[in-house]
Short mmCIF file of N, CA and C in Angstrom, two decimals:
data_model
loop_
_atom_site.label_atom_id
_atom_site.label_comp_id
_atom_site.label_asym_id
_atom_site.label_seq_id
_atom_site.Cartn_x
_atom_site.Cartn_y
_atom_site.Cartn_z
N UNK A 11 9.21 -56.44 22.11
CA UNK A 11 8.35 -55.41 21.58
C UNK A 11 7.40 -55.30 22.66
N UNK A 12 7.02 -56.48 23.41
CA UNK A 12 6.09 -56.42 24.62
C UNK A 12 6.55 -55.67 25.64
N UNK A 13 7.96 -56.12 25.95
CA UNK A 13 8.48 -55.29 26.93
C UNK A 13 8.40 -53.75 26.81
N UNK A 14 8.49 -53.35 25.86
CA UNK A 14 8.45 -51.73 25.51
C UNK A 14 7.18 -51.34 25.78
N UNK A 15 6.16 -51.96 25.19
CA UNK A 15 4.82 -51.49 25.79
C UNK A 15 4.49 -51.32 27.26
N UNK A 16 5.15 -52.31 27.95
CA UNK A 16 4.89 -52.41 29.30
C UNK A 16 5.66 -51.21 29.92
N UNK A 17 6.64 -51.08 29.79
CA UNK A 17 7.79 -49.76 29.97
C UNK A 17 6.89 -48.57 29.54
N UNK A 18 6.34 -48.28 28.77
CA UNK A 18 5.62 -47.14 28.42
C UNK A 18 4.43 -47.10 29.14
N UNK A 19 3.69 -47.95 29.23
CA UNK A 19 2.53 -47.96 30.20
C UNK A 19 2.71 -47.68 31.54
N UNK A 20 4.08 -48.32 32.18
CA UNK A 20 4.48 -47.83 33.60
C UNK A 20 4.95 -46.43 33.59
N UNK A 21 5.46 -46.27 32.69
CA UNK A 21 6.07 -44.68 32.91
C UNK A 21 4.76 -43.78 32.54
N UNK A 22 3.64 -43.95 31.90
CA UNK A 22 2.46 -43.22 32.07
C UNK A 22 1.69 -43.44 33.12
N UNK A 23 2.02 -44.24 33.96
CA UNK A 23 1.07 -44.42 35.13
C UNK A 23 1.99 -43.85 36.19
N UNK A 24 3.02 -43.77 36.22
CA UNK A 24 3.89 -43.37 37.01
C UNK A 24 3.82 -41.87 37.02
N UNK A 25 3.78 -41.07 35.93
CA UNK A 25 3.78 -39.71 35.51
C UNK A 25 2.46 -39.29 35.95
N UNK A 26 1.43 -39.84 35.81
CA UNK A 26 0.37 -39.37 36.51
C UNK A 26 0.06 -39.59 37.70
N UNK A 27 0.86 -40.65 38.33
CA UNK A 27 0.63 -40.71 39.97
C UNK A 27 1.62 -39.51 40.58
N UNK A 28 2.59 -39.05 39.84
CA UNK A 28 3.41 -37.91 40.49
C UNK A 28 3.01 -36.75 40.09
N UNK A 29 2.03 -36.33 39.40
CA UNK A 29 1.17 -35.42 39.15
C UNK A 29 0.80 -34.72 40.41
N UNK A 30 0.61 -33.45 40.56
CA UNK A 30 0.08 -33.04 41.68
C UNK A 30 -1.34 -32.73 41.43
N UNK A 31 -2.11 -33.22 42.70
CA UNK A 31 -3.59 -33.24 42.53
C UNK A 31 -4.17 -31.67 42.60
N UNK A 32 -5.38 -31.57 41.95
CA UNK A 32 -6.23 -30.21 42.25
C UNK A 32 -6.17 -30.09 43.73
N UNK A 33 -6.25 -28.59 44.14
CA UNK A 33 -6.56 -28.38 45.55
C UNK A 33 -7.72 -27.91 45.55
N UNK A 34 -8.26 -28.01 46.96
CA UNK A 34 -9.84 -27.66 47.25
C UNK A 34 -10.04 -26.09 47.46
N UNK A 35 -8.75 -25.47 47.67
CA UNK A 35 -8.92 -23.83 47.57
C UNK A 35 -9.01 -23.38 46.15
N UNK A 36 -8.86 -23.88 45.42
CA UNK A 36 -9.21 -23.29 44.00
C UNK A 36 -10.52 -23.47 43.55
N UNK A 37 -11.29 -24.25 44.62
CA UNK A 37 -12.85 -24.08 44.45
C UNK A 37 -13.29 -23.06 45.25
N UNK A 38 -14.33 -22.32 44.79
CA UNK A 38 -14.96 -21.09 45.78
C UNK A 38 -15.51 -21.71 47.22
N UNK A 39 -15.12 -21.32 48.11
CA UNK A 39 -15.88 -21.75 49.39
C UNK A 39 -17.39 -21.19 49.35
N UNK A 40 -18.30 -22.22 49.66
CA UNK A 40 -19.74 -21.94 49.73
C UNK A 40 -20.49 -22.58 50.67
N UNK A 41 -21.48 -21.73 50.97
CA UNK A 41 -22.44 -22.60 52.19
C UNK A 41 -24.02 -22.41 51.32
N UNK A 42 -24.47 -23.51 51.05
CA UNK A 42 -25.73 -23.21 50.34
C UNK A 42 -27.14 -23.84 51.15
N UNK A 43 -27.98 -23.53 50.92
CA UNK A 43 -29.21 -23.60 51.58
C UNK A 43 -30.64 -23.56 50.78
N UNK A 44 -31.72 -23.88 51.52
CA UNK A 44 -32.94 -23.77 50.90
C UNK A 44 -33.68 -23.22 51.51
N UNK A 45 -34.90 -22.25 50.89
CA UNK A 45 -35.87 -21.31 51.49
C UNK A 45 -37.12 -21.39 50.72
N UNK A 46 -38.09 -20.93 51.64
CA UNK A 46 -39.37 -20.60 50.88
C UNK A 46 -39.27 -18.93 50.37
N UNK A 47 -39.90 -18.93 48.98
CA UNK A 47 -39.87 -17.50 48.59
C UNK A 47 -41.33 -17.14 49.01
N UNK A 48 -41.75 -15.69 48.56
CA UNK A 48 -42.99 -15.35 48.65
C UNK A 48 -44.17 -16.03 48.28
N UNK A 49 -44.02 -16.82 47.12
CA UNK A 49 -45.08 -17.73 46.81
C UNK A 49 -44.90 -19.13 47.00
N UNK A 50 -44.15 -19.55 48.24
CA UNK A 50 -44.00 -20.71 49.21
C UNK A 50 -43.54 -21.69 48.08
N UNK A 51 -42.60 -21.23 47.14
CA UNK A 51 -41.74 -22.02 46.34
C UNK A 51 -40.59 -22.28 46.61
N UNK A 52 -39.90 -23.62 46.62
CA UNK A 52 -38.59 -23.68 47.30
C UNK A 52 -37.40 -23.31 46.50
N UNK A 53 -36.35 -22.54 46.97
CA UNK A 53 -35.70 -21.62 46.29
C UNK A 53 -34.06 -22.01 46.98
N UNK A 54 -33.04 -21.71 46.26
CA UNK A 54 -31.74 -22.30 46.74
C UNK A 54 -30.89 -21.13 46.69
N UNK A 55 -30.23 -20.79 47.58
CA UNK A 55 -29.34 -19.43 47.62
C UNK A 55 -27.89 -20.16 48.10
N UNK A 56 -27.21 -19.23 48.32
CA UNK A 56 -25.42 -19.52 48.77
C UNK A 56 -24.94 -18.27 49.20
N UNK A 57 -24.03 -18.34 50.13
CA UNK A 57 -23.04 -17.32 50.47
C UNK A 57 -21.78 -18.13 50.02
N UNK A 58 -21.13 -17.05 49.28
CA UNK A 58 -20.08 -17.23 48.54
C UNK A 58 -18.61 -16.76 49.27
N UNK A 59 -17.67 -17.64 49.65
CA UNK A 59 -16.67 -17.13 50.52
C UNK A 59 -17.15 -16.43 51.91
N UNK A 60 -17.91 -17.26 52.62
CA UNK A 60 -18.54 -16.45 53.96
C UNK A 60 -17.01 -16.06 54.74
N UNK A 61 -17.41 -15.02 55.34
CA UNK A 61 -16.21 -14.71 56.62
C UNK A 61 -16.55 -15.59 57.57
N UNK A 62 -14.99 -15.87 58.39
CA UNK A 62 -15.27 -16.26 59.34
C UNK A 62 -15.33 -15.33 60.73
N UNK A 63 -16.03 -16.30 61.96
CA UNK A 63 -16.13 -15.36 63.34
C UNK A 63 -16.91 -14.08 63.00
N UNK A 64 -17.86 -14.21 62.09
CA UNK A 64 -18.85 -12.91 61.78
C UNK A 64 -20.20 -13.76 61.77
N UNK A 65 -20.93 -13.19 62.18
CA UNK A 65 -22.59 -13.78 62.23
C UNK A 65 -23.21 -13.33 60.83
N UNK A 66 -23.81 -14.09 60.07
CA UNK A 66 -24.26 -13.73 58.92
C UNK A 66 -25.86 -14.08 59.05
N UNK A 67 -26.48 -12.97 58.69
CA UNK A 67 -27.82 -13.28 58.81
C UNK A 67 -28.30 -13.77 57.31
N UNK A 68 -29.27 -14.63 57.31
CA UNK A 68 -29.67 -15.46 55.97
C UNK A 68 -30.48 -14.33 55.36
N UNK A 69 -30.58 -13.57 54.25
CA UNK A 69 -31.03 -12.45 53.71
C UNK A 69 -32.28 -12.87 53.32
N UNK A 70 -32.60 -14.11 52.69
CA UNK A 70 -33.92 -14.15 52.16
C UNK A 70 -34.97 -14.56 53.30
N UNK A 71 -34.35 -14.83 54.40
CA UNK A 71 -35.67 -14.64 55.58
C UNK A 71 -35.42 -13.98 56.72
N UNK A 72 -34.41 -13.08 56.73
CA UNK A 72 -34.15 -12.03 57.66
C UNK A 72 -35.39 -11.19 57.78
N UNK A 73 -35.99 -10.81 56.98
CA UNK A 73 -37.33 -9.82 56.75
C UNK A 73 -38.79 -10.61 57.45
N UNK A 74 -38.88 -12.01 57.06
CA UNK A 74 -39.97 -12.54 57.64
C UNK A 74 -39.75 -13.35 58.68
N UNK A 75 -40.81 -14.40 58.55
CA UNK A 75 -40.74 -15.05 59.80
C UNK A 75 -40.63 -16.43 59.68
N UNK A 76 -39.85 -16.80 58.57
CA UNK A 76 -39.66 -18.43 58.16
C UNK A 76 -38.22 -18.50 58.14
N UNK A 77 -37.78 -19.95 58.28
CA UNK A 77 -36.35 -19.97 58.23
C UNK A 77 -35.81 -20.85 56.75
N UNK A 78 -34.13 -20.67 56.82
CA UNK A 78 -33.80 -21.51 55.95
C UNK A 78 -33.57 -22.88 56.26
N UNK A 79 -33.39 -23.71 55.07
CA UNK A 79 -33.42 -25.34 55.69
C UNK A 79 -32.22 -26.01 54.89
N UNK A 80 -32.10 -27.20 55.20
CA UNK A 80 -31.17 -28.16 54.52
C UNK A 80 -29.86 -27.45 53.88
N UNK A 81 -28.89 -27.11 54.99
CA UNK A 81 -27.70 -26.43 54.74
C UNK A 81 -26.51 -27.07 54.08
N UNK A 82 -25.81 -26.97 53.49
CA UNK A 82 -24.64 -27.73 52.76
C UNK A 82 -23.42 -26.67 53.12
N UNK A 83 -22.22 -27.26 53.62
CA UNK A 83 -21.20 -26.53 54.06
C UNK A 83 -19.84 -26.61 53.42
N UNK A 84 -19.94 -26.24 52.15
CA UNK A 84 -18.82 -26.56 51.25
C UNK A 84 -17.61 -25.46 51.55
N UNK A 85 -17.52 -25.28 52.85
CA UNK A 85 -16.18 -24.77 53.23
C UNK A 85 -15.04 -25.38 53.92
N UNK A 86 -14.15 -24.99 54.31
CA UNK A 86 -13.09 -25.88 55.03
C UNK A 86 -13.52 -25.57 56.74
N UNK A 87 -14.35 -24.77 56.76
CA UNK A 87 -14.82 -23.99 58.31
C UNK A 87 -15.89 -24.87 58.93
N UNK A 88 -16.04 -24.97 60.25
CA UNK A 88 -17.21 -25.55 61.03
C UNK A 88 -18.35 -24.18 60.96
N UNK A 89 -19.44 -24.93 60.56
CA UNK A 89 -20.59 -23.91 60.75
C UNK A 89 -21.61 -24.03 61.40
N UNK A 90 -21.86 -23.24 62.63
CA UNK A 90 -22.75 -23.28 63.32
C UNK A 90 -23.92 -22.48 62.78
N UNK A 91 -25.43 -23.15 62.95
CA UNK A 91 -26.65 -22.52 62.62
C UNK A 91 -27.22 -22.21 63.87
N UNK A 92 -28.26 -21.01 63.77
CA UNK A 92 -28.88 -20.48 64.85
C UNK A 92 -30.52 -20.50 64.44
N UNK A 93 -31.30 -20.86 65.30
CA UNK A 93 -32.63 -20.63 64.96
C UNK A 93 -33.27 -19.09 65.13
N UNK A 94 -32.12 -18.33 65.71
CA UNK A 94 -32.63 -16.70 65.74
C UNK A 94 -31.72 -15.92 65.03
N UNK A 95 -32.22 -14.87 64.61
CA UNK A 95 -31.25 -13.68 63.96
C UNK A 95 -30.25 -13.35 65.01
N UNK A 96 -29.08 -12.82 64.43
CA UNK A 96 -27.98 -12.43 65.24
C UNK A 96 -27.07 -13.51 65.83
N UNK A 97 -27.42 -14.73 65.59
CA UNK A 97 -26.59 -15.83 66.28
C UNK A 97 -26.99 -15.90 67.36
N UNK A 98 -28.21 -15.56 68.05
CA UNK A 98 -28.60 -15.27 69.29
C UNK A 98 -28.71 -16.86 69.91
N UNK A 99 -28.53 -17.06 71.46
CA UNK A 99 -28.64 -18.22 71.85
C UNK A 99 -27.81 -19.23 71.87
N UNK A 100 -28.18 -20.63 71.76
CA UNK A 100 -27.38 -21.74 71.54
C UNK A 100 -27.31 -22.27 70.21
N UNK A 101 -26.19 -22.66 69.34
CA UNK A 101 -26.19 -23.09 67.91
C UNK A 101 -27.30 -24.25 67.96
N UNK A 102 -27.98 -24.34 67.05
CA UNK A 102 -28.97 -25.17 66.70
C UNK A 102 -28.43 -26.43 66.19
N UNK A 103 -27.40 -26.09 65.38
CA UNK A 103 -26.90 -27.21 64.70
C UNK A 103 -25.33 -26.71 64.23
N UNK A 104 -24.60 -27.80 64.33
CA UNK A 104 -23.22 -27.56 63.79
C UNK A 104 -22.63 -28.61 62.53
N UNK A 105 -22.02 -28.00 61.56
CA UNK A 105 -21.70 -28.98 60.59
C UNK A 105 -20.08 -28.87 60.54
N UNK A 106 -19.64 -29.78 60.37
CA UNK A 106 -17.94 -29.71 59.85
C UNK A 106 -17.66 -29.29 58.51
N UNK A 107 -16.46 -29.21 58.07
CA UNK A 107 -16.21 -28.62 56.85
C UNK A 107 -16.69 -29.87 55.75
N UNK A 108 -17.24 -29.43 54.73
CA UNK A 108 -17.86 -30.33 53.83
C UNK A 108 -19.25 -31.19 54.08
N UNK A 109 -19.96 -30.56 55.22
CA UNK A 109 -20.90 -31.36 55.63
C UNK A 109 -22.35 -30.83 55.23
N UNK A 110 -23.34 -31.43 55.73
CA UNK A 110 -24.57 -30.96 55.05
C UNK A 110 -25.75 -31.35 56.34
N UNK A 111 -26.79 -30.62 56.15
CA UNK A 111 -27.92 -30.84 57.24
C UNK A 111 -29.05 -31.66 56.38
N UNK A 112 -30.14 -31.85 57.19
CA UNK A 112 -31.33 -32.34 56.47
C UNK A 112 -32.40 -31.00 56.46
N UNK A 113 -33.56 -31.70 55.58
CA UNK A 113 -34.73 -30.68 55.65
C UNK A 113 -35.21 -30.06 57.23
N UNK A 114 -34.83 -31.01 57.93
CA UNK A 114 -35.24 -30.69 59.63
C UNK A 114 -34.13 -29.40 60.14
N UNK A 115 -33.06 -29.35 59.70
CA UNK A 115 -32.36 -28.24 60.26
C UNK A 115 -32.88 -26.74 59.41
N UNK A 116 -33.62 -26.24 60.66
CA UNK A 116 -33.83 -24.69 60.03
C UNK A 116 -33.01 -23.68 60.67
N UNK A 117 -32.72 -22.56 60.40
CA UNK A 117 -32.11 -21.66 60.88
C UNK A 117 -32.11 -20.08 60.20
N UNK A 118 -31.84 -19.33 60.77
CA UNK A 118 -32.06 -17.58 60.50
C UNK A 118 -30.65 -17.20 60.18
N UNK A 119 -29.61 -17.62 60.97
CA UNK A 119 -28.18 -16.92 60.78
C UNK A 119 -27.52 -17.96 61.21
N UNK A 120 -25.97 -17.85 60.64
CA UNK A 120 -24.90 -18.84 60.67
C UNK A 120 -23.61 -17.97 60.88
N UNK A 121 -23.00 -18.63 61.42
CA UNK A 121 -21.55 -18.30 61.81
C UNK A 121 -20.32 -19.35 61.64
N UNK A 122 -19.12 -18.94 61.01
CA UNK A 122 -17.98 -19.87 60.67
C UNK A 122 -17.01 -19.64 61.60
N UNK A 123 -16.56 -20.97 62.02
CA UNK A 123 -15.16 -20.79 62.85
C UNK A 123 -14.33 -21.85 62.48
#
């Protein structure tokens, strides 16, 4: 009887081990960040499925003088942030796929490569 229980348990473990795991591609690719709104309250925003090789202005700070900060790169691409709009000048910070930056990482535009 005990041998049968062990065989059933082993079969269950083997079945679980052979099941295909979930893929990251099923999850939306996101780039999130924080910014201060007009009332100086911290807000969170995100770019969903950002295109590659295209400069993206951070919309919440594009019209003002502030910057976004604390980026989280939940994409499979490298994200390069820029202090200036239009991805001008040298990149201020680069994050690998699924990387993050601290509150000290400020930016106004980003490009994914």
